[in-house]
Short mmCIF file of N, CA and C in Angstrom, two decimals:
data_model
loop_
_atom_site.label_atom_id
_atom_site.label_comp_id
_atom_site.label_asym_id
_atom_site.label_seq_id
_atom_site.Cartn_x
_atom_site.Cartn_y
_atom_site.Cartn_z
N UNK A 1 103.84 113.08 71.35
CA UNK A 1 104.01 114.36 72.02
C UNK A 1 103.25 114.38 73.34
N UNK A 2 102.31 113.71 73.64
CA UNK A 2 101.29 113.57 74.53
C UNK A 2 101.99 112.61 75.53
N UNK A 3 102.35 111.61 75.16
CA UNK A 3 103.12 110.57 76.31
C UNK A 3 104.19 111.28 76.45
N UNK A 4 104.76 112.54 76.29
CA UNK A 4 105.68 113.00 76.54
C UNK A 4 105.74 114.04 77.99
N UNK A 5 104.72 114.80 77.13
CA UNK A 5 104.32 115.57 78.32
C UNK A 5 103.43 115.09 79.58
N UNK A 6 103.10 114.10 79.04
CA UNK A 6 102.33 113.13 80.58
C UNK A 6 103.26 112.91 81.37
N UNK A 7 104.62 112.23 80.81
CA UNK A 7 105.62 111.91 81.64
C UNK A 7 106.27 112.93 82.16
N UNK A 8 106.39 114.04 81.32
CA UNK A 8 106.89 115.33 82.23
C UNK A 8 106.70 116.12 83.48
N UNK A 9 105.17 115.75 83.60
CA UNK A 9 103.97 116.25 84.38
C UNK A 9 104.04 115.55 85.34
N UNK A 10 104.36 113.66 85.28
CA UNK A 10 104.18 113.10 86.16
C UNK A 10 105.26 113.19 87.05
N UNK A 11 106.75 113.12 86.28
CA UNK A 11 107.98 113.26 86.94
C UNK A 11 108.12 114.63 87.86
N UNK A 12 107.30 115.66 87.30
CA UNK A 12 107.37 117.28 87.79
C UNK A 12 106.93 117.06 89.38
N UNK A 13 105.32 116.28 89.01
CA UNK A 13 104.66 116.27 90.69
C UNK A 13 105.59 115.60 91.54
N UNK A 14 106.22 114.28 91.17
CA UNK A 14 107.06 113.24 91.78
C UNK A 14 107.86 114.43 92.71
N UNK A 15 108.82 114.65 91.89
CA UNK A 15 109.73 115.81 92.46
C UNK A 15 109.11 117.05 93.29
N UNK A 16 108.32 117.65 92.74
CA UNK A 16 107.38 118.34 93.71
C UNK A 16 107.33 118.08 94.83
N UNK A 17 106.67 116.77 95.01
CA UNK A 17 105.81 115.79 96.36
C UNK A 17 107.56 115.61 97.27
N UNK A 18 108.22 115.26 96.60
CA UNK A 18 109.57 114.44 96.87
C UNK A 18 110.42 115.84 97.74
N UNK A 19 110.78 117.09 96.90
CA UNK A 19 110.74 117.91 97.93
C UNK A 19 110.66 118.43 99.11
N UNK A 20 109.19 118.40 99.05
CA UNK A 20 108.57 118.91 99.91
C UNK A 20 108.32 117.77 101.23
N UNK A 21 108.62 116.52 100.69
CA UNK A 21 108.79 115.40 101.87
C UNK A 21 110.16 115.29 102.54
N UNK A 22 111.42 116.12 102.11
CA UNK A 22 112.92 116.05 102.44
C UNK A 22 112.71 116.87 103.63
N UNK A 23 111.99 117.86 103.35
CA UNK A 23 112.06 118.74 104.78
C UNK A 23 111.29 118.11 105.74
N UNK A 24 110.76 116.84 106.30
CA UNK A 24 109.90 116.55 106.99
C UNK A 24 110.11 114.75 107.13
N UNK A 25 111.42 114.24 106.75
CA UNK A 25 112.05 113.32 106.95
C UNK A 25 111.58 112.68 108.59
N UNK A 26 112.23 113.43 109.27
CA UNK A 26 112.29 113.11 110.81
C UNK A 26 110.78 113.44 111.76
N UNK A 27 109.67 113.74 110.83
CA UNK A 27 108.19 113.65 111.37
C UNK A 27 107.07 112.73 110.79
N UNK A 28 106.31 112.19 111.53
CA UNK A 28 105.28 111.06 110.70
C UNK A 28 104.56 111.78 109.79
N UNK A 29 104.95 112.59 108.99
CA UNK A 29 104.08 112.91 107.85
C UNK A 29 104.37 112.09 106.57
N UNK A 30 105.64 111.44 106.78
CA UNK A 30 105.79 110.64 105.32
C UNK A 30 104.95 109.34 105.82
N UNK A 31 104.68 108.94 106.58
CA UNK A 31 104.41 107.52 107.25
C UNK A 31 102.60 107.81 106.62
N UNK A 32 102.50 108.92 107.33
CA UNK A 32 100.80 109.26 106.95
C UNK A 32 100.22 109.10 105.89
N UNK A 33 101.59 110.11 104.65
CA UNK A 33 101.24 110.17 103.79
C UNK A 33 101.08 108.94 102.58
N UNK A 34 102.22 107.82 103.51
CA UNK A 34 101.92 106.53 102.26
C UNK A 34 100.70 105.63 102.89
N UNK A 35 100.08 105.81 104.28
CA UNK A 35 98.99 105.01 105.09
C UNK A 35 97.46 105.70 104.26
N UNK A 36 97.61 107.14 103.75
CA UNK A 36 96.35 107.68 102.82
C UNK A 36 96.75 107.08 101.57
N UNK A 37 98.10 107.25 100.89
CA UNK A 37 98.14 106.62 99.31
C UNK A 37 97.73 105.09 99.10
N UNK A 38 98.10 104.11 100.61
CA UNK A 38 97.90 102.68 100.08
C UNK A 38 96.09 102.95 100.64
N UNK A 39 95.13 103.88 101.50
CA UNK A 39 93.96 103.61 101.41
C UNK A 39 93.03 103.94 100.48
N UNK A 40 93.72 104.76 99.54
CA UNK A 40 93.56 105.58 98.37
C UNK A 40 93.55 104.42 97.17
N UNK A 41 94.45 104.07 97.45
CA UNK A 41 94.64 102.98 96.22
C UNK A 41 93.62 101.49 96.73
N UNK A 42 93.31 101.07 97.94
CA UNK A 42 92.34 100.24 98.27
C UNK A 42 90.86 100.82 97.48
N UNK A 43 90.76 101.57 97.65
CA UNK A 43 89.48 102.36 97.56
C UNK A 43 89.16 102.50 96.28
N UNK A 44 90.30 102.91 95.45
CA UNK A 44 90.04 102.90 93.76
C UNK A 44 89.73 102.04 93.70
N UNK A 45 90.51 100.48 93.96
CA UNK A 45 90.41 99.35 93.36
C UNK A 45 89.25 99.14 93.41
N UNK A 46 88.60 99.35 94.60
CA UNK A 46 86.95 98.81 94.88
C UNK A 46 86.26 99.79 94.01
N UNK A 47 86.51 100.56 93.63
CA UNK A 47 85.26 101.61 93.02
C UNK A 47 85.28 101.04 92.11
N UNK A 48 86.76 100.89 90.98
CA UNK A 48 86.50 100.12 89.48
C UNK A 48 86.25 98.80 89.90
N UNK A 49 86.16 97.81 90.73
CA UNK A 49 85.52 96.56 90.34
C UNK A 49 84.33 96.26 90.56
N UNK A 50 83.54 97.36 91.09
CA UNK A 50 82.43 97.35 90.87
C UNK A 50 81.85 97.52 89.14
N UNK A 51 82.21 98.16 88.34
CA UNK A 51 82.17 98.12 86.99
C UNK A 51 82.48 97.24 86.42
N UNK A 52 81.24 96.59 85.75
CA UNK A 52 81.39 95.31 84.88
C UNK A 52 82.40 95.57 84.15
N UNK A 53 82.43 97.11 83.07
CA UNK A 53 83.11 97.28 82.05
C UNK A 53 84.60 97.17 82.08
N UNK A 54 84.83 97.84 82.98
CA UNK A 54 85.98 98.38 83.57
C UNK A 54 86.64 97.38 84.34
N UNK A 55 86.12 96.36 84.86
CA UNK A 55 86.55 95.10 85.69
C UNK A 55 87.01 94.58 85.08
N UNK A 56 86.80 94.19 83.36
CA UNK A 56 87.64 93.22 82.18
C UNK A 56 88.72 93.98 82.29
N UNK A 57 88.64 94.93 81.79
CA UNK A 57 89.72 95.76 81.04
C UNK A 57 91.11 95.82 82.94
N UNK A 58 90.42 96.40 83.49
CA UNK A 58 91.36 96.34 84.82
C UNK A 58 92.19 94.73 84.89
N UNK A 59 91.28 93.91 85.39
CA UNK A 59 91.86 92.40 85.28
C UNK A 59 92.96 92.18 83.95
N UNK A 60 92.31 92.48 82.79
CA UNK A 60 93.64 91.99 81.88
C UNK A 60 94.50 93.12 81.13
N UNK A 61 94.19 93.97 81.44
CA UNK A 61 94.77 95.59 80.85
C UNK A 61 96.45 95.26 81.68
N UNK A 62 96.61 94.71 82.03
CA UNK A 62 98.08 94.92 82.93
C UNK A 62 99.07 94.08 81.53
N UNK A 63 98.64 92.71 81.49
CA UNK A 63 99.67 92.16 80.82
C UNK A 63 100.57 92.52 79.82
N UNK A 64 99.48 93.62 78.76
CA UNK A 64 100.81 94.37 77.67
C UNK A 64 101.29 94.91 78.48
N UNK A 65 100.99 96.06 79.22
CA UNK A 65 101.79 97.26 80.01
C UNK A 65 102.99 96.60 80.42
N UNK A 66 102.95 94.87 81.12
CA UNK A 66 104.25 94.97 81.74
C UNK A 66 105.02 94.14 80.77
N UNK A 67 104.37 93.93 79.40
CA UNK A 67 105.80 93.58 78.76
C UNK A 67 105.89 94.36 77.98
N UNK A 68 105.40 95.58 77.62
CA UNK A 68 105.95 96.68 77.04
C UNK A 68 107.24 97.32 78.33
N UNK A 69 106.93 97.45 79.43
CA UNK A 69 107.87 98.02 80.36
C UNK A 69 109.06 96.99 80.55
N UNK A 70 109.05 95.43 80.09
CA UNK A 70 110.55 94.54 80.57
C UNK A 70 111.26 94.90 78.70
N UNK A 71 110.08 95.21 78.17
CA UNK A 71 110.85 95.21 76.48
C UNK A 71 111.71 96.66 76.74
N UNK A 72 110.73 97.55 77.08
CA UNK A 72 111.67 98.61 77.26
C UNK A 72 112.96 99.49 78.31
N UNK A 73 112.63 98.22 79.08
CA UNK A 73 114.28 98.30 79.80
C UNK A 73 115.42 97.36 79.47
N UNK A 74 114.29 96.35 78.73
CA UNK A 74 115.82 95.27 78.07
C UNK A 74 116.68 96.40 77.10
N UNK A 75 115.68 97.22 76.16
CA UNK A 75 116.23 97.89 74.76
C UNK A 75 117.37 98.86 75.57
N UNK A 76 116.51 99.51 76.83
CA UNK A 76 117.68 101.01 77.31
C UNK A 76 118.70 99.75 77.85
N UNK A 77 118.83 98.73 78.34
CA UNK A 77 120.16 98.25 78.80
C UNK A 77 121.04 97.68 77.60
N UNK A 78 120.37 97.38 76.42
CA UNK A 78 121.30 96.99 75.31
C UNK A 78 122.21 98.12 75.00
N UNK A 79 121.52 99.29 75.05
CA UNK A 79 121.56 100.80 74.04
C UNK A 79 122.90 100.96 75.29
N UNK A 80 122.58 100.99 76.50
CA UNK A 80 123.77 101.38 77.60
C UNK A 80 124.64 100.78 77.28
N UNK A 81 124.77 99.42 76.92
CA UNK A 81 125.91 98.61 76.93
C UNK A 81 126.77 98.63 75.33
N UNK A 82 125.86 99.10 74.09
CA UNK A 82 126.65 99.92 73.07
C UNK A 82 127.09 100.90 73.77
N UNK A 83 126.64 101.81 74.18
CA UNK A 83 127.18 103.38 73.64
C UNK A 83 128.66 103.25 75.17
N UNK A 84 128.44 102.14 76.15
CA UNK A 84 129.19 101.98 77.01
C UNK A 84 130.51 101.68 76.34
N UNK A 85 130.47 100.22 75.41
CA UNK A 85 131.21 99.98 74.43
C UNK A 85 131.79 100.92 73.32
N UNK A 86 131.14 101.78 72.91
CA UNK A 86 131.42 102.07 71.76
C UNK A 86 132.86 103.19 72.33
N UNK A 87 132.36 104.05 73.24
CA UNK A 87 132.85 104.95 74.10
C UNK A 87 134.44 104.68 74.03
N UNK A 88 134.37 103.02 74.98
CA UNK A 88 135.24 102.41 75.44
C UNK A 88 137.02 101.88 74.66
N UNK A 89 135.44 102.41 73.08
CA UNK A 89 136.54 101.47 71.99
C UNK A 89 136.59 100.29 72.56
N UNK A 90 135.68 99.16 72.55
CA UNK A 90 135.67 97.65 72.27
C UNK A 90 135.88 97.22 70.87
#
């Protein structure tokens, strides 16, 4: 229920942010705004690798995540290609 509503929350801001960047297409505010997100994201990185603790877990914390994420787009493209089929009457 919790990874549910995380994802709800996260998709909500996305769209939010996403919005509010359509009206402002044709001014450097989108340019700005990804030149603060990638210094934003420099800056985390350095804060957690300063942490011994947090430096393991950062360094190898990725590898499930990304084969939980190729497992779970292999499963939604199987599931597409039943219910594509099934639809189809194959």
């Amino acid at each position: 229920m919790a990874t549910c509503l995380g994802d709800l929350l996260t998709l909500f801001i996305l769209a939010l942010l996403g919005s509010m960047l359509v009206g402002t297409m044709d001014t450097p505010i989108p340019l700005i705004a990804v030149i603060l997100m990638g210094l934003a994201a420099v800056w985390f990185t350095r804060a957690v690798m300063q942490d011994e603790w947090v430096k393991n877990v950062a360094k190898g914390g990725w590898a499930p995540l990304v084969r939980i994420i190729i497992v779970s787009s292999f499963r939604d493209t199987k599931l597409k290609q039943r219910l594509t089929c099934r639809s189809a009457q194959c």
